[in-house]
mmCIF file of C-alpha atoms in Angstrom:
data_model
loop_
_atom_site.group_PDB
_atom_site.id
_atom_site.type_symbol
_atom_site.label_atom_id
_atom_site.label_comp_id
_atom_site.label_asym_id
_atom_site.label_seq_id
_atom_site.Cartn_x
_atom_site.Cartn_y
_atom_site.Cartn_z
ATOM 1 C CA MET A 6 0.000 0.000 0.000
ATOM 2 C CA ASP A 7 1.276 3.458 -0.884
ATOM 3 C CA LYS A 8 1.048 4.994 2.568
ATOM 4 C CA GLN A 9 2.122 8.479 1.569
ATOM 5 C CA LYS A 10 -0.413 8.742 -1.230
ATOM 6 C CA THR A 11 -3.107 7.269 1.001
ATOM 7 C CA LYS A 12 -2.385 9.849 3.673
ATOM 8 C CA GLN A 13 -2.542 12.656 1.132
ATOM 9 C CA ILE A 14 -5.864 11.450 -0.328
ATOM 10 C CA ARG A 15 -7.468 11.172 3.092
ATOM 11 C CA GLU A 16 -6.173 14.556 4.219
ATOM 12 C CA GLU A 17 -7.599 16.190 1.093
ATOM 13 C CA PHE A 18 -10.939 14.529 1.772
ATOM 14 C CA LYS A 19 -10.933 15.720 5.378
ATOM 15 C CA GLN A 20 -10.275 19.292 4.299
ATOM 16 C CA LEU A 21 -13.385 19.495 2.100
ATOM 17 C CA GLU A 22 -16.082 21.797 3.367
ATOM 18 C CA SER A 23 -19.629 21.488 2.187
ATOM 19 C CA PRO A 24 -21.621 24.667 1.586
ATOM 20 C CA ASN A 25 -24.673 22.610 2.591
ATOM 21 C CA ALA A 26 -23.264 21.435 5.912
ATOM 22 C CA ARG A 27 -26.059 22.881 8.000
ATOM 23 C CA LEU A 28 -28.739 21.480 5.713
ATOM 24 C CA ILE A 29 -27.145 18.030 5.868
ATOM 25 C CA ASP A 30 -26.952 18.228 9.678
ATOM 26 C CA LYS A 31 -30.687 18.960 9.823
ATOM 27 C CA GLN A 32 -31.542 16.275 7.281
ATOM 28 C CA MET A 33 -29.638 13.682 9.281
ATOM 29 C CA GLU A 34 -31.096 14.880 12.592
ATOM 30 C CA ILE A 35 -34.630 14.600 11.231
ATOM 31 C CA SER A 36 -33.928 11.140 9.849
ATOM 32 C CA SER A 37 -32.369 10.070 13.112
ATOM 33 C CA GLN A 38 -35.290 11.394 15.131
ATOM 34 C CA ILE A 39 -37.908 9.640 12.975
ATOM 35 C CA SER A 40 -35.894 6.432 13.087
ATOM 36 C CA ARG A 41 -35.849 6.565 16.899
ATOM 37 C CA TYR A 42 -39.631 6.992 17.052
ATOM 38 C CA LEU A 43 -40.165 4.179 14.548
ATOM 39 C CA GLN A 44 -38.132 1.861 16.744
ATOM 40 C CA GLN A 45 -39.876 2.983 19.921
ATOM 41 C CA GLN A 46 -43.312 2.477 18.403
ATOM 42 C CA GLY A 47 -42.469 -0.667 16.458
ATOM 43 C CA LEU A 48 -43.541 0.871 13.178
ATOM 44 C CA THR A 49 -42.126 0.325 9.713
ATOM 45 C CA GLN A 50 -41.402 3.116 7.240
ATOM 46 C CA LYS A 51 -44.204 1.810 5.068
ATOM 47 C CA GLU A 52 -46.704 2.006 7.917
ATOM 48 C CA LEU A 53 -45.594 5.496 8.815
ATOM 49 C CA ALA A 54 -45.896 6.663 5.208
ATOM 50 C CA GLN A 55 -49.448 5.314 5.082
ATOM 51 C CA GLU A 56 -50.399 6.802 8.449
ATOM 52 C CA ALA A 57 -48.951 10.200 7.495
ATOM 53 C CA ASP A 58 -50.424 9.988 4.015
ATOM 54 C CA ILE A 59 -47.144 10.696 2.244
ATOM 55 C CA GLY A 60 -45.364 8.753 -0.487
ATOM 56 C CA GLU A 61 -43.117 5.873 0.525
ATOM 57 C CA SER A 62 -40.368 7.125 -1.746
ATOM 58 C CA GLN A 63 -40.609 10.573 -0.185
ATOM 59 C CA LEU A 64 -40.263 9.110 3.293
ATOM 60 C CA SER A 65 -37.429 6.912 2.099
ATOM 61 C CA GLU A 66 -35.598 9.994 0.835
ATOM 62 C CA ILE A 67 -36.120 11.772 4.162
ATOM 63 C CA MET A 68 -34.866 8.708 6.010
ATOM 64 C CA ARG A 69 -31.691 8.559 3.907
ATOM 65 C CA GLY A 70 -30.986 12.075 5.099
ATOM 66 C CA GLU A 71 -31.422 13.465 1.615
ATOM 67 C CA GLY A 72 -34.915 14.857 1.677
ATOM 68 C CA ASN A 73 -36.032 18.462 1.793
ATOM 69 C CA PRO A 74 -39.509 17.983 3.254
ATOM 70 C CA THR A 75 -41.939 20.855 3.577
ATOM 71 C CA LEU A 76 -43.138 21.942 6.980
ATOM 72 C CA LYS A 77 -46.517 20.492 6.049
ATOM 73 C CA THR A 78 -44.960 17.073 5.450
ATOM 74 C CA LEU A 79 -43.093 17.209 8.747
ATOM 75 C CA VAL A 80 -46.289 18.095 10.577
ATOM 76 C CA LYS A 81 -48.022 15.127 8.927
ATOM 77 C CA LEU A 82 -45.218 12.898 10.204
ATOM 78 C CA GLU A 83 -45.385 14.464 13.663
ATOM 79 C CA GLN A 84 -49.140 13.836 13.786
ATOM 80 C CA ALA A 85 -48.739 10.257 12.654
ATOM 81 C CA LEU A 86 -46.046 9.634 15.264
ATOM 82 C CA ASP A 87 -47.643 11.850 17.925
ATOM 83 C CA GLU A 88 -44.179 13.227 18.612
ATOM 84 C CA ASP A 89 -42.227 16.392 17.882
ATOM 85 C CA ILE A 90 -39.680 16.031 15.108
ATOM 86 C CA ILE A 91 -38.647 19.648 14.907
ATOM 87 C CA VAL A 92 -38.326 21.564 18.128
ATOM 88 C CA THR A 93 -38.203 25.329 18.318
ATOM 89 C CA PRO A 94 -36.895 27.496 21.182
ATOM 90 C CA SER A 95 -40.474 27.808 22.475
ATOM 91 C CA PHE A 96 -40.528 24.017 22.933
ATOM 92 C CA HIS A 97 -37.539 24.231 25.287
ATOM 93 C CA GLU A 98 -39.000 27.305 26.978
ATOM 94 C CA LYS A 99 -42.196 25.409 27.741
ATOM 95 C CA HIS A 100 -40.297 22.436 29.114
ATOM 96 C CA MET A 101 -37.921 24.559 31.177
ATOM 97 C CA SER A 102 -40.831 26.524 32.559
ATOM 98 C CA GLN A 103 -42.575 23.276 33.547
ATOM 99 C CA LYS A 104 -39.437 22.382 35.451
ATOM 100 C CA GLY A 105 -39.550 25.680 37.331
ATOM 101 C CA PHE A 106 -36.985 27.641 35.346
ATOM 102 C CA ALA A 107 -37.779 31.188 34.294
ATOM 103 C CA SER A 108 -38.536 31.734 30.663
ATOM 104 C CA PHE A 109 -37.329 34.622 28.598
ATOM 105 C CA SER A 110 -38.817 35.775 25.367
ATOM 106 C CA THR A 111 -35.618 37.243 23.995
ATOM 107 C CA LYS A 112 -31.919 36.801 24.541
ATOM 108 C CA ARG A 113 -31.741 40.495 25.399
ATOM 109 C CA GLU A 114 -34.351 40.120 28.108
ATOM 110 C CA ALA A 115 -32.536 37.117 29.496
ATOM 111 C CA LYS A 116 -29.333 39.154 29.604
ATOM 112 C CA PHE A 117 -30.988 41.948 31.541
ATOM 113 C CA GLN A 118 -32.670 39.497 33.844
ATOM 114 C CA ALA A 119 -29.352 37.886 34.617
ATOM 115 C CA ARG A 120 -27.858 41.206 35.587
ATOM 116 C CA GLU A 121 -30.809 42.240 37.719
ATOM 117 C CA THR A 122 -30.082 42.729 41.377
ATOM 118 C CA VAL A 123 -32.376 43.374 44.246
ATOM 119 C CA VAL A 124 -31.212 46.074 46.592
ATOM 120 C CA SER A 125 -33.019 46.480 49.867
ATOM 121 C CA VAL A 126 -33.070 49.835 51.511
ATOM 122 C CA VAL A 127 -34.010 50.771 55.013
ATOM 123 C CA SER A 128 -34.042 54.456 55.770
ATOM 124 C CA CYS A 129 -36.106 57.155 57.414
ATOM 125 C CA GLY A 130 -38.384 54.639 59.052
ATOM 126 C CA GLY A 131 -39.428 53.131 55.720
ATOM 127 C CA SER A 132 -38.284 50.009 53.880
ATOM 128 C CA TRP A 133 -38.023 49.660 50.168
ATOM 129 C CA GLN A 134 -36.767 47.034 47.877
ATOM 130 C CA ILE A 135 -35.248 48.263 44.661
ATOM 131 C CA LYS A 136 -35.052 45.803 41.843
ATOM 132 C CA ARG A 137 -32.160 47.274 39.946
ATOM 133 C CA SER A 138 -31.895 46.254 36.359
ATOM 134 C CA ALA A 139 -29.044 46.676 33.883
ATOM 135 C CA ASN A 140 -31.664 48.461 31.856
ATOM 136 C CA PRO A 141 -32.319 51.531 34.074
ATOM 137 C CA ALA A 142 -35.737 52.081 32.562
ATOM 138 C CA LYS A 143 -36.793 48.814 34.102
ATOM 139 C CA ASN A 144 -35.765 49.591 37.692
ATOM 140 C CA GLU A 145 -38.602 48.905 40.079
ATOM 141 C CA ILE A 146 -39.050 50.277 43.578
ATOM 142 C CA SER A 147 -41.513 48.760 45.963
ATOM 143 C CA GLU A 148 -42.282 49.280 49.647
ATOM 144 C CA VAL A 149 -41.925 46.164 51.717
ATOM 145 C CA ASN A 150 -42.108 45.131 55.350
ATOM 146 C CA VAL A 151 -38.749 44.813 57.040
ATOM 147 C CA GLY A 152 -39.413 41.140 57.682
ATOM 148 C CA GLN A 153 -39.511 40.485 53.960
ATOM 149 C CA ILE A 154 -36.077 41.897 53.243
ATOM 150 C CA ASP A 155 -33.373 39.506 52.417
ATOM 151 C CA GLU A 156 -30.719 40.385 54.966
ATOM 152 C CA GLU A 157 -27.833 39.454 52.715
ATOM 153 C CA ASN A 158 -28.838 42.244 50.391
ATOM 154 C CA LEU A 159 -29.286 44.875 53.062
ATOM 155 C CA VAL A 160 -27.491 48.101 52.370
ATOM 156 C CA PRO A 161 -27.554 51.224 54.501
ATOM 157 C CA SER A 162 -28.478 53.584 51.728
ATOM 158 C CA TYR A 163 -29.057 53.809 48.055
ATOM 159 C CA SER A 164 -28.462 56.742 45.785
ATOM 160 C CA MET B 22 -13.252 -10.667 -8.449
ATOM 161 C CA ASN B 23 -12.239 -13.550 -6.214
ATOM 162 C CA ARG B 24 -9.035 -11.973 -4.965
ATOM 163 C CA SER B 25 -7.280 -12.046 -1.627
ATOM 164 C CA PHE B 26 -7.621 -8.892 0.386
ATOM 165 C CA GLU B 27 -6.946 -7.189 3.664
ATOM 166 C CA LEU B 28 -9.283 -4.998 5.687
ATOM 167 C CA VAL B 29 -7.597 -1.783 6.810
ATOM 168 C CA GLU B 30 -8.848 1.025 8.981
ATOM 169 C CA PHE B 31 -10.091 3.935 6.883
ATOM 170 C CA PHE B 32 -11.480 6.576 9.273
ATOM 171 C CA SER B 33 -12.603 6.351 12.861
ATOM 172 C CA GLY B 34 -14.721 8.650 14.983
ATOM 173 C CA ARG B 35 -16.652 8.856 18.223
ATOM 174 C CA LYS B 36 -19.581 6.879 16.853
ATOM 175 C CA ALA B 37 -18.134 4.463 14.357
ATOM 176 C CA THR B 38 -15.095 2.956 12.694
ATOM 177 C CA PHE B 39 -14.980 2.677 8.932
ATOM 178 C CA TYR B 40 -12.732 0.170 7.219
ATOM 179 C CA THR B 41 -11.751 -0.238 3.606
ATOM 180 C CA VAL B 42 -10.373 -3.031 1.442
ATOM 181 C CA LEU B 43 -6.882 -3.486 0.059
ATOM 182 C CA PHE B 44 -6.835 -6.116 -2.687
ATOM 183 C CA ASP B 45 -3.649 -8.044 -3.278
ATOM 184 C CA GLY B 46 -1.189 -6.265 -5.537
ATOM 185 C CA GLU B 47 -2.945 -2.872 -5.324
ATOM 186 C CA GLU B 48 -1.236 0.312 -4.182
ATOM 187 C CA LEU B 49 -4.431 1.969 -3.033
ATOM 188 C CA THR B 50 -7.339 0.685 -1.046
ATOM 189 C CA GLU B 51 -10.780 0.654 -2.683
ATOM 190 C CA GLY B 52 -11.937 3.535 -0.470
ATOM 191 C CA ASP B 53 -8.922 5.642 -1.402
ATOM 192 C CA LYS B 54 -9.480 4.872 -5.084
ATOM 193 C CA PHE B 55 -12.982 6.287 -4.752
ATOM 194 C CA LEU B 56 -11.704 9.425 -3.010
ATOM 195 C CA ASN B 57 -8.990 9.809 -5.644
ATOM 196 C CA ASN B 58 -11.310 9.347 -8.639
ATOM 197 C CA GLU B 59 -11.293 12.599 -10.640
ATOM 198 C CA GLN B 60 -14.922 12.220 -11.732
ATOM 199 C CA VAL B 61 -15.943 11.753 -8.125
ATOM 200 C CA LYS B 62 -13.842 14.691 -6.947
ATOM 201 C CA GLN B 63 -15.364 16.956 -9.583
ATOM 202 C CA ASN B 64 -18.910 15.931 -8.739
ATOM 203 C CA ARG B 65 -20.886 18.715 -7.109
ATOM 204 C CA ALA B 66 -22.184 16.375 -4.392
ATOM 205 C CA PHE B 67 -18.723 15.221 -3.297
ATOM 206 C CA LYS B 68 -18.331 17.823 -0.551
ATOM 207 C CA ASP B 69 -21.806 16.984 0.714
ATOM 208 C CA LEU B 70 -20.892 13.310 0.762
ATOM 209 C CA LYS B 71 -17.856 14.102 2.853
ATOM 210 C CA HIS B 72 -19.976 15.981 5.391
ATOM 211 C CA TYR B 73 -22.495 13.146 5.451
ATOM 212 C CA PHE B 74 -19.695 10.608 5.938
ATOM 213 C CA PHE B 75 -18.091 12.458 8.851
ATOM 214 C CA ASN B 76 -21.474 13.133 10.445
ATOM 215 C CA MET B 77 -21.965 9.379 10.613
ATOM 216 C CA LEU B 78 -18.518 8.908 12.103
ATOM 217 C CA GLU B 79 -18.815 11.610 14.731
ATOM 218 C CA LYS B 80 -22.480 12.371 15.423
ATOM 219 C CA PHE B 81 -25.002 9.789 14.319
ATOM 220 C CA GLY B 82 -23.252 6.501 13.813
ATOM 221 C CA ALA B 83 -23.849 4.490 10.662
ATOM 222 C CA GLN B 84 -27.607 4.264 11.027
ATOM 223 C CA GLN B 85 -28.974 1.790 8.548
ATOM 224 C CA GLN B 86 -31.454 4.198 6.988
ATOM 225 C CA PHE B 87 -28.541 6.329 5.730
ATOM 226 C CA PHE B 88 -27.588 3.470 3.422
ATOM 227 C CA LYS B 89 -29.379 2.162 0.420
ATOM 228 C CA HIS B 90 -29.663 -1.506 -0.272
ATOM 229 C CA GLU B 91 -28.195 -2.632 -3.555
ATOM 230 C CA GLY B 92 -29.723 -5.352 -5.644
ATOM 231 C CA ARG B 93 -32.741 -7.506 -5.063
ATOM 232 C CA GLN B 94 -34.200 -7.890 -1.642
ATOM 233 C CA HIS B 95 -32.725 -10.774 0.361
ATOM 234 C CA ASP B 96 -30.022 -11.554 -2.202
ATOM 235 C CA MET B 97 -27.286 -9.885 -0.160
ATOM 236 C CA VAL B 98 -27.805 -8.924 3.417
ATOM 237 C CA ARG B 99 -25.083 -6.355 3.728
ATOM 238 C CA ALA B 100 -24.465 -4.934 0.249
ATOM 239 C CA TYR B 101 -25.313 -1.278 0.433
ATOM 240 C CA TYR B 102 -24.185 2.034 -0.876
ATOM 241 C CA VAL B 103 -24.056 5.577 0.378
ATOM 242 C CA ARG B 104 -25.393 8.020 -2.140
ATOM 243 C CA ARG B 105 -25.537 11.716 -2.588
ATOM 244 C CA GLU B 106 -27.270 12.723 -5.784
ATOM 245 C CA ASN B 107 -25.652 10.530 -8.464
ATOM 246 C CA LEU B 108 -22.609 9.484 -6.430
ATOM 247 C CA ARG B 109 -22.534 5.846 -5.389
ATOM 248 C CA TRP B 110 -20.141 4.551 -2.771
ATOM 249 C CA TYR B 111 -20.392 0.820 -2.243
ATOM 250 C CA CYS B 112 -19.870 -0.763 1.109
ATOM 251 C CA VAL B 113 -20.508 -3.729 3.325
ATOM 252 C CA TYR B 114 -22.751 -2.609 6.131
ATOM 253 C CA TRP B 115 -22.015 -4.490 9.320
ATOM 254 C CA SER B 116 -23.492 -2.412 12.124
ATOM 255 C CA ARG B 117 -24.077 1.131 13.298
ATOM 256 C CA GLU B 118 -20.472 1.072 14.500
ATOM 257 C CA MET B 119 -18.714 -0.575 11.581
ATOM 258 C CA VAL B 120 -18.898 -0.287 7.819
ATOM 259 C CA ILE B 121 -16.405 -1.428 5.182
ATOM 260 C CA PHE B 122 -16.156 0.995 2.281
ATOM 261 C CA GLY B 123 -15.199 -0.062 -1.190
ATOM 262 C CA ASN B 124 -15.048 1.751 -4.486
ATOM 263 C CA GLY B 125 -17.809 3.506 -6.373
ATOM 264 C CA GLY B 126 -18.294 6.357 -8.762
ATOM 265 C CA VAL B 127 -20.679 8.625 -10.586
ATOM 266 C CA LYS B 128 -23.794 6.918 -11.854
ATOM 267 C CA LYS B 129 -24.602 8.133 -15.352
ATOM 268 C CA VAL B 130 -26.728 5.230 -16.550
ATOM 269 C CA ALA B 131 -30.219 4.160 -15.566
ATOM 270 C CA LYS B 132 -29.120 0.710 -14.437
ATOM 271 C CA THR B 133 -25.958 0.210 -12.414
ATOM 272 C CA GLN B 134 -25.418 -3.045 -14.342
ATOM 273 C CA ASP B 135 -24.809 -0.997 -17.502
ATOM 274 C CA ASP B 136 -21.783 0.714 -15.959
ATOM 275 C CA GLU B 137 -18.797 -1.644 -15.846
ATOM 276 C CA HIS B 138 -16.934 0.301 -13.185
ATOM 277 C CA LEU B 139 -19.921 0.550 -10.828
ATOM 278 C CA LYS B 140 -20.795 -3.089 -11.435
ATOM 279 C CA GLU B 141 -17.238 -4.113 -10.584
ATOM 280 C CA SER B 142 -17.283 -1.984 -7.449
ATOM 281 C CA GLU B 143 -20.512 -3.564 -6.338
ATOM 282 C CA TYR B 144 -19.393 -7.118 -7.039
ATOM 283 C CA ALA B 145 -16.101 -6.531 -5.245
ATOM 284 C CA MET B 146 -18.069 -5.692 -2.120
ATOM 285 C CA ARG B 147 -20.269 -8.730 -2.566
ATOM 286 C CA TRP B 148 -17.104 -10.837 -2.552
ATOM 287 C CA VAL B 149 -15.829 -9.088 0.565
ATOM 288 C CA ASN B 150 -19.191 -9.667 2.196
ATOM 289 C CA GLN B 151 -19.149 -13.352 1.293
ATOM 290 C CA CYS B 152 -15.713 -13.803 2.852
ATOM 291 C CA ILE B 153 -16.429 -11.988 6.096
ATOM 292 C CA GLU B 154 -19.783 -13.755 6.494
ATOM 293 C CA GLN B 155 -17.997 -17.084 6.191
ATOM 294 C CA ALA B 156 -15.230 -16.045 8.586
ATOM 295 C CA PHE B 157 -17.902 -14.811 11.011
ATOM 296 C CA ASP B 158 -19.769 -18.134 10.818
ATOM 297 C CA GLU B 159 -16.495 -19.938 11.508
ATOM 298 C CA GLY B 160 -15.860 -17.731 14.536
ATOM 299 C CA ARG B 161 -12.771 -16.123 13.028
ATOM 300 C CA PHE B 162 -14.211 -12.665 12.526
ATOM 301 C CA GLY B 163 -16.057 -10.305 14.832
ATOM 302 C CA VAL B 164 -16.642 -6.645 15.615
ATOM 303 C CA ASP B 165 -16.601 -5.129 19.089
ATOM 304 C CA TYR B 166 -18.888 -2.410 20.459
ATOM 305 C CA ASP B 167 -16.536 0.345 19.275
ATOM 306 C CA GLY B 168 -16.720 -0.952 15.734
ATOM 307 C CA LYS B 169 -13.194 -2.395 15.824
ATOM 308 C CA ILE B 170 -12.609 -5.677 14.078
ATOM 309 C CA THR B 171 -11.650 -8.573 16.273
ATOM 310 C CA GLY B 172 -10.182 -11.587 14.540
ATOM 311 C CA VAL B 173 -8.886 -11.956 11.027
ATOM 312 C CA THR B 174 -8.367 -9.002 8.714
ATOM 313 C CA THR B 175 -6.546 -10.879 5.956
ATOM 314 C CA PHE B 176 -8.569 -13.071 3.630
ATOM 315 C CA ASN B 177 -6.966 -15.531 1.231
ATOM 316 C CA ALA B 178 -9.060 -16.190 -1.838
ATOM 317 C CA GLU B 179 -8.275 -19.941 -1.733
ATOM 318 C CA GLU B 180 -10.023 -20.276 1.599
ATOM 319 C CA PHE B 181 -13.353 -18.889 0.432
#
């Protein structure tokens, strides 16, 4: 075997970059996901195609990781499988929220939320809690009972 | 195509190990011949095939649905090919963790049988399949969970 030539051929192959890399990733992910559900539910591709009312050859193409199915076709498959094939950020948001994690509608909001600090103020006989945000327009001041103040955040004054 | 051959490691990744075939007297393995074929290299789907190939190695494993069965149903259990548009890359599919890649090319005819080169590539893999099936039945060939071959990697034509 010509080891040097072999090495060169394989290196050249490794260096190739597909302009469709992201599309191929998605195609393979979708195929992989459907395959998992088929196994879990003991269904064949033929049965799924019939249930989803799509062509067998179309499903076969999707399963080979070569298809470019429409959203409508994917929804038909999701309905037939009673599972999500494509998940959007809102899917994760819903699941995180069910697990008790806060949900944020935008990255920007999440960023502000992360920087938000609660500053408790006790002065002149009154007690306030200031929710200080990185976005000053969103600062909130509310009067609270002393008993409600988190002592770790107590500060003598706030200006 | 009843020639002696050796199975050599081609590429390995987190999810699978791919082997290729070196026939006696050849300088290049069948897999390297495919990668070095000018028609294949010039094909517009070649870069996509590479991405597909490495995705199997690193992310998905060689899931069976990514391969297309060649020939009539039941005639050969493991003779498959990986395709991207009109590129055909013949292989012996063993498991999600191990595949043996052979040669292939650009399909320009309706029937593979009408293309001598593709037909040869396919039949070469049928021969490889026949030999490893026999060695497996005799307990001389196996594949572990990482897709690494255990047992013989050299196959003498006289024995099969």
